[in-house]
Amino acid sequence: MVGDLLLSGLVAVGAVVLLYGAASLPPPRFDPLGSAALPRALAVLMLIFGAIIAARAVWPRNAPAEEGDAAQDEKPAAAPSPVRGLLIFGALVAYVAALDFAHVSLVPATTAMMAVTGLVLHRADWRTGLLFAGIGLGLSLVLSYVFTHFLYMDFS
């Protein structure tokens, strides 16, 4: 519970930093939303998801079952793997580097990032890779469309 509350607090601090930085951006001249729209929207989403994490940490999930049933049904939870966390962090750094330094288009970079994330978090087999690559492809196509047609930013 403490870890979840700490995480939601850090997310809230990050959102406040984004809102503070977006406040100093100039007003829009040509585009309808302006350059501060994306950081503000991201900050609001971060605050919403941080609040969800905090609420789930504080409120009890389920009422405990009867003592005889609980002893038979409960399995010890697997400890989180720090190796998986490091792999996800490395994949995120590689994703940002590919977008920023190598100028890889958003669609293939996001597709590869989602496939790698799925393989690390779920199971390392070809079906999982294809499933998460498909999810990444769909997500990146939607994001590319929204960025290009509504926010007037082209990532290709």
PDB file of C-alpha atoms in Angstrom:
ATOM      1  CA  MET A   1       0.000   0.000   0.000  1.00  0.00           C
ATOM      2  CA  VAL A   2       2.804   2.410   0.840  1.00  0.00           C
ATOM      3  CA  GLY A   3       4.495   1.759  -2.494  1.00  0.00           C
ATOM      4  CA  ASP A   4       1.305   2.507  -4.428  1.00  0.00           C
ATOM      5  CA  LEU A   5       0.726   5.713  -2.476  1.00  0.00           C
ATOM      6  CA  LEU A   6       4.335   6.750  -3.072  1.00  0.00           C
ATOM      7  CA  LEU A   7       3.947   6.032  -6.786  1.00  0.00           C
ATOM      8  CA  SER A   8       0.744   8.065  -7.022  1.00  0.00           C
ATOM      9  CA  GLY A   9       2.444  10.931  -5.180  1.00  0.00           C
ATOM     10  CA  LEU A  10       5.379  10.886  -7.602  1.00  0.00           C
ATOM     11  CA  VAL A  11       2.975  10.808 -10.555  1.00  0.00           C
ATOM     12  CA  ALA A  12       1.163  13.838  -9.096  1.00  0.00           C
ATOM     13  CA  VAL A  13       4.466  15.695  -8.713  1.00  0.00           C
ATOM     14  CA  GLY A  14       5.328  14.895 -12.335  1.00  0.00           C
ATOM     15  CA  ALA A  15       1.914  16.160 -13.440  1.00  0.00           C
ATOM     16  CA  VAL A  16       2.398  19.399 -11.511  1.00  0.00           C
ATOM     17  CA  VAL A  17       5.788  19.877 -13.177  1.00  0.00           C
ATOM     18  CA  LEU A  18       4.146  19.356 -16.584  1.00  0.00           C
ATOM     19  CA  LEU A  19       1.388  21.846 -15.783  1.00  0.00           C
ATOM     20  CA  TYR A  20       3.934  24.386 -14.543  1.00  0.00           C
ATOM     21  CA  GLY A  21       6.020  23.984 -17.696  1.00  0.00           C
ATOM     22  CA  ALA A  22       2.961  24.211 -19.952  1.00  0.00           C
ATOM     23  CA  ALA A  23       1.897  27.453 -18.284  1.00  0.00           C
ATOM     24  CA  SER A  24       4.984  29.220 -19.644  1.00  0.00           C
ATOM     25  CA  LEU A  25       4.427  28.121 -23.261  1.00  0.00           C
ATOM     26  CA  PRO A  26       3.279  30.866 -25.644  1.00  0.00           C
ATOM     27  CA  PRO A  27      -0.370  31.088 -26.713  1.00  0.00           C
ATOM     28  CA  PRO A  28      -1.300  29.511 -30.044  1.00  0.00           C
ATOM     29  CA  ARG A  29      -0.923  31.498 -33.263  1.00  0.00           C
ATOM     30  CA  PHE A  30      -2.043  29.119 -35.973  1.00  0.00           C
ATOM     31  CA  ASP A  31      -2.982  25.751 -34.545  1.00  0.00           C
ATOM     32  CA  PRO A  32      -6.286  25.571 -32.680  1.00  0.00           C
ATOM     33  CA  LEU A  33      -5.011  23.873 -29.511  1.00  0.00           C
ATOM     34  CA  GLY A  34      -1.585  25.408 -29.057  1.00  0.00           C
ATOM     35  CA  SER A  35       1.681  23.932 -27.931  1.00  0.00           C
ATOM     36  CA  ALA A  36       0.544  23.561 -24.312  1.00  0.00           C
ATOM     37  CA  ALA A  37      -2.378  21.254 -25.134  1.00  0.00           C
ATOM     38  CA  LEU A  38      -0.405  18.015 -25.166  1.00  0.00           C
ATOM     39  CA  PRO A  39       1.478  18.534 -21.865  1.00  0.00           C
ATOM     40  CA  ARG A  40      -1.706  19.673 -20.157  1.00  0.00           C
ATOM     41  CA  ALA A  41      -3.665  16.672 -21.419  1.00  0.00           C
ATOM     42  CA  LEU A  42      -0.851  14.346 -20.340  1.00  0.00           C
ATOM     43  CA  ALA A  43      -0.772  15.957 -16.888  1.00  0.00           C
ATOM     44  CA  VAL A  44      -4.523  15.515 -16.455  1.00  0.00           C
ATOM     45  CA  LEU A  45      -4.276  11.846 -17.469  1.00  0.00           C
ATOM     46  CA  MET A  46      -1.397  11.358 -15.034  1.00  0.00           C
ATOM     47  CA  LEU A  47      -3.460  12.895 -12.224  1.00  0.00           C
ATOM     48  CA  ILE A  48      -6.447  10.678 -13.029  1.00  0.00           C
ATOM     49  CA  PHE A  49      -4.385   7.484 -13.149  1.00  0.00           C
ATOM     50  CA  GLY A  50      -2.469   8.476 -10.012  1.00  0.00           C
ATOM     51  CA  ALA A  51      -5.769   8.989  -8.198  1.00  0.00           C
ATOM     52  CA  ILE A  52      -6.950   5.549  -9.333  1.00  0.00           C
ATOM     53  CA  ILE A  53      -3.750   3.954  -8.000  1.00  0.00           C
ATOM     54  CA  ALA A  54      -4.118   5.784  -4.686  1.00  0.00           C
ATOM     55  CA  ALA A  55      -7.801   4.856  -4.349  1.00  0.00           C
ATOM     56  CA  ARG A  56      -7.099   1.185  -5.008  1.00  0.00           C
ATOM     57  CA  ALA A  57      -4.308   1.239  -2.437  1.00  0.00           C
ATOM     58  CA  VAL A  58      -6.457   2.788   0.279  1.00  0.00           C
ATOM     59  CA  TRP A  59      -9.837   1.112  -0.192  1.00  0.00           C
ATOM     60  CA  PRO A  60     -10.154  -2.589   0.661  1.00  0.00           C
ATOM     61  CA  ARG A  61     -10.555  -4.740  -2.418  1.00  0.00           C
ATOM     62  CA  ASN A  62     -12.785  -7.611  -1.281  1.00  0.00           C
ATOM     63  CA  ALA A  63     -14.225  -8.853   1.937  1.00  0.00           C
ATOM     64  CA  PRO A  64     -12.222 -11.808   3.241  1.00  0.00           C
ATOM     65  CA  ALA A  65     -13.681 -15.238   2.518  1.00  0.00           C
ATOM     66  CA  GLU A  66     -14.435 -17.710   5.207  1.00  0.00           C
ATOM     67  CA  GLU A  67     -11.319 -18.927   6.931  1.00  0.00           C
ATOM     68  CA  GLY A  68     -11.542 -22.499   5.634  1.00  0.00           C
ATOM     69  CA  ASP A  69     -11.933 -21.397   2.012  1.00  0.00           C
ATOM     70  CA  ALA A  70      -9.222 -18.745   2.200  1.00  0.00           C
ATOM     71  CA  ALA A  71      -6.558 -21.170   3.330  1.00  0.00           C
ATOM     72  CA  GLN A  72      -7.236 -23.511   0.414  1.00  0.00           C
ATOM     73  CA  ASP A  73      -7.711 -20.973  -2.378  1.00  0.00           C
ATOM     74  CA  GLU A  74      -4.938 -18.473  -1.723  1.00  0.00           C
ATOM     75  CA  LYS A  75      -1.587 -18.953  -3.395  1.00  0.00           C
ATOM     76  CA  PRO A  76       1.426 -16.911  -2.436  1.00  0.00           C
ATOM     77  CA  ALA A  77       1.924 -14.006  -4.827  1.00  0.00           C
ATOM     78  CA  ALA A  78       5.030 -14.113  -6.969  1.00  0.00           C
ATOM     79  CA  ALA A  79       7.603 -11.472  -6.117  1.00  0.00           C
ATOM     80  CA  PRO A  80       8.089  -8.815  -8.788  1.00  0.00           C
ATOM     81  CA  SER A  81      11.219  -9.341 -10.815  1.00  0.00           C
ATOM     82  CA  PRO A  82      13.716  -6.476 -10.870  1.00  0.00           C
ATOM     83  CA  VAL A  83      15.091  -7.886 -14.127  1.00  0.00           C
ATOM     84  CA  ARG A  84      11.745  -7.317 -15.831  1.00  0.00           C
ATOM     85  CA  GLY A  85      11.688  -3.744 -14.574  1.00  0.00           C
ATOM     86  CA  LEU A  86      15.169  -3.123 -15.916  1.00  0.00           C
ATOM     87  CA  LEU A  87      14.243  -4.662 -19.269  1.00  0.00           C
ATOM     88  CA  ILE A  88      11.148  -2.463 -19.543  1.00  0.00           C
ATOM     89  CA  PHE A  89      13.185   0.614 -18.595  1.00  0.00           C
ATOM     90  CA  GLY A  90      15.826  -0.310 -21.194  1.00  0.00           C
ATOM     91  CA  ALA A  91      13.127  -0.783 -23.824  1.00  0.00           C
ATOM     92  CA  LEU A  92      11.666   2.618 -22.971  1.00  0.00           C
ATOM     93  CA  VAL A  93      15.068   4.293 -23.258  1.00  0.00           C
ATOM     94  CA  ALA A  94      15.674   2.533 -26.591  1.00  0.00           C
ATOM     95  CA  TYR A  95      12.208   3.634 -27.788  1.00  0.00           C
ATOM     96  CA  VAL A  96      12.836   7.285 -26.956  1.00  0.00           C
ATOM     97  CA  ALA A  97      16.336   7.111 -28.463  1.00  0.00           C
ATOM     98  CA  ALA A  98      14.959   5.579 -31.659  1.00  0.00           C
ATOM     99  CA  LEU A  99      12.362   8.323 -31.965  1.00  0.00           C
ATOM    100  CA  ASP A 100      14.693  11.179 -31.031  1.00  0.00           C
ATOM    101  CA  PHE A 101      18.163  10.288 -32.267  1.00  0.00           C
ATOM    102  CA  ALA A 102      17.570   7.745 -35.046  1.00  0.00           C
ATOM    103  CA  HIS A 103      14.406   9.526 -36.312  1.00  0.00           C
ATOM    104  CA  VAL A 104      12.488   6.261 -36.602  1.00  0.00           C
ATOM    105  CA  SER A 105       8.846   6.791 -37.497  1.00  0.00           C
ATOM    106  CA  LEU A 106       6.276   6.540 -34.695  1.00  0.00           C
ATOM    107  CA  VAL A 107       4.448   3.520 -36.125  1.00  0.00           C
ATOM    108  CA  PRO A 108       7.342   1.016 -36.345  1.00  0.00           C
ATOM    109  CA  ALA A 109       8.960   2.247 -33.127  1.00  0.00           C
ATOM    110  CA  THR A 110       5.734   1.955 -31.114  1.00  0.00           C
ATOM    111  CA  THR A 111       4.920  -1.425 -32.648  1.00  0.00           C
ATOM    112  CA  ALA A 112       8.351  -2.776 -31.666  1.00  0.00           C
ATOM    113  CA  MET A 113       8.134  -1.221 -28.188  1.00  0.00           C
ATOM    114  CA  MET A 114       4.752  -2.831 -27.507  1.00  0.00           C
ATOM    115  CA  ALA A 115       5.963  -6.216 -28.782  1.00  0.00           C
ATOM    116  CA  VAL A 116       9.038  -6.116 -26.542  1.00  0.00           C
ATOM    117  CA  THR A 117       6.978  -4.979 -23.557  1.00  0.00           C
ATOM    118  CA  GLY A 118       4.493  -7.804 -24.078  1.00  0.00           C
ATOM    119  CA  LEU A 119       7.265 -10.376 -24.380  1.00  0.00           C
ATOM    120  CA  VAL A 120       8.907  -9.155 -21.175  1.00  0.00           C
ATOM    121  CA  LEU A 121       5.753  -8.829 -19.097  1.00  0.00           C
ATOM    122  CA  HIS A 122       3.695 -11.745 -20.328  1.00  0.00           C
ATOM    123  CA  ARG A 123       5.412 -14.683 -21.942  1.00  0.00           C
ATOM    124  CA  ALA A 124       8.267 -14.949 -24.436  1.00  0.00           C
ATOM    125  CA  ASP A 125       6.690 -16.785 -27.373  1.00  0.00           C
ATOM    126  CA  TRP A 126       5.762 -15.834 -30.917  1.00  0.00           C
ATOM    127  CA  ARG A 127       2.014 -15.592 -30.252  1.00  0.00           C
ATOM    128  CA  THR A 128       2.503 -13.080 -27.481  1.00  0.00           C
ATOM    129  CA  GLY A 129       4.904 -11.094 -29.641  1.00  0.00           C
ATOM    130  CA  LEU A 130       2.433 -10.994 -32.522  1.00  0.00           C
ATOM    131  CA  LEU A 131      -0.480 -10.094 -30.245  1.00  0.00           C
ATOM    132  CA  PHE A 132       1.323  -7.190 -28.617  1.00  0.00           C
ATOM    133  CA  ALA A 133       2.821  -6.076 -31.934  1.00  0.00           C
ATOM    134  CA  GLY A 134      -0.725  -5.932 -33.330  1.00  0.00           C
ATOM    135  CA  ILE A 135      -1.875  -3.916 -30.336  1.00  0.00           C
ATOM    136  CA  GLY A 136       1.117  -1.610 -30.783  1.00  0.00           C
ATOM    137  CA  LEU A 137       0.427  -1.228 -34.497  1.00  0.00           C
ATOM    138  CA  GLY A 138      -3.201  -0.294 -33.869  1.00  0.00           C
ATOM    139  CA  LEU A 139      -2.264   2.088 -31.062  1.00  0.00           C
ATOM    140  CA  SER A 140       0.465   3.766 -33.093  1.00  0.00           C
ATOM    141  CA  LEU A 141      -1.791   4.202 -36.121  1.00  0.00           C
ATOM    142  CA  VAL A 142      -4.475   5.835 -33.968  1.00  0.00           C
ATOM    143  CA  LEU A 143      -1.902   8.061 -32.248  1.00  0.00           C
ATOM    144  CA  SER A 144      -0.343   9.004 -35.567  1.00  0.00           C
ATOM    145  CA  TYR A 145      -3.763   9.952 -36.950  1.00  0.00           C
ATOM    146  CA  VAL A 146      -4.663  12.016 -33.872  1.00  0.00           C
ATOM    147  CA  PHE A 147      -1.292  13.777 -33.792  1.00  0.00           C
ATOM    148  CA  THR A 148      -1.372  14.553 -37.519  1.00  0.00           C
ATOM    149  CA  HIS A 149      -5.007  15.573 -37.971  1.00  0.00           C
ATOM    150  CA  PHE A 150      -5.923  17.134 -34.631  1.00  0.00           C
ATOM    151  CA  LEU A 151      -2.657  18.332 -33.040  1.00  0.00           C
ATOM    152  CA  TYR A 152      -0.924  19.113 -36.361  1.00  0.00           C
ATOM    153  CA  MET A 153       2.278  17.282 -35.442  1.00  0.00           C
ATOM    154  CA  ASP A 154       3.754  14.858 -37.940  1.00  0.00           C
ATOM    155  CA  PHE A 155       5.943  12.112 -36.490  1.00  0.00           C
ATOM    156  CA  SER A 156       6.782  10.344 -39.742  1.00  0.00           C
TER     157      SER A 156
END
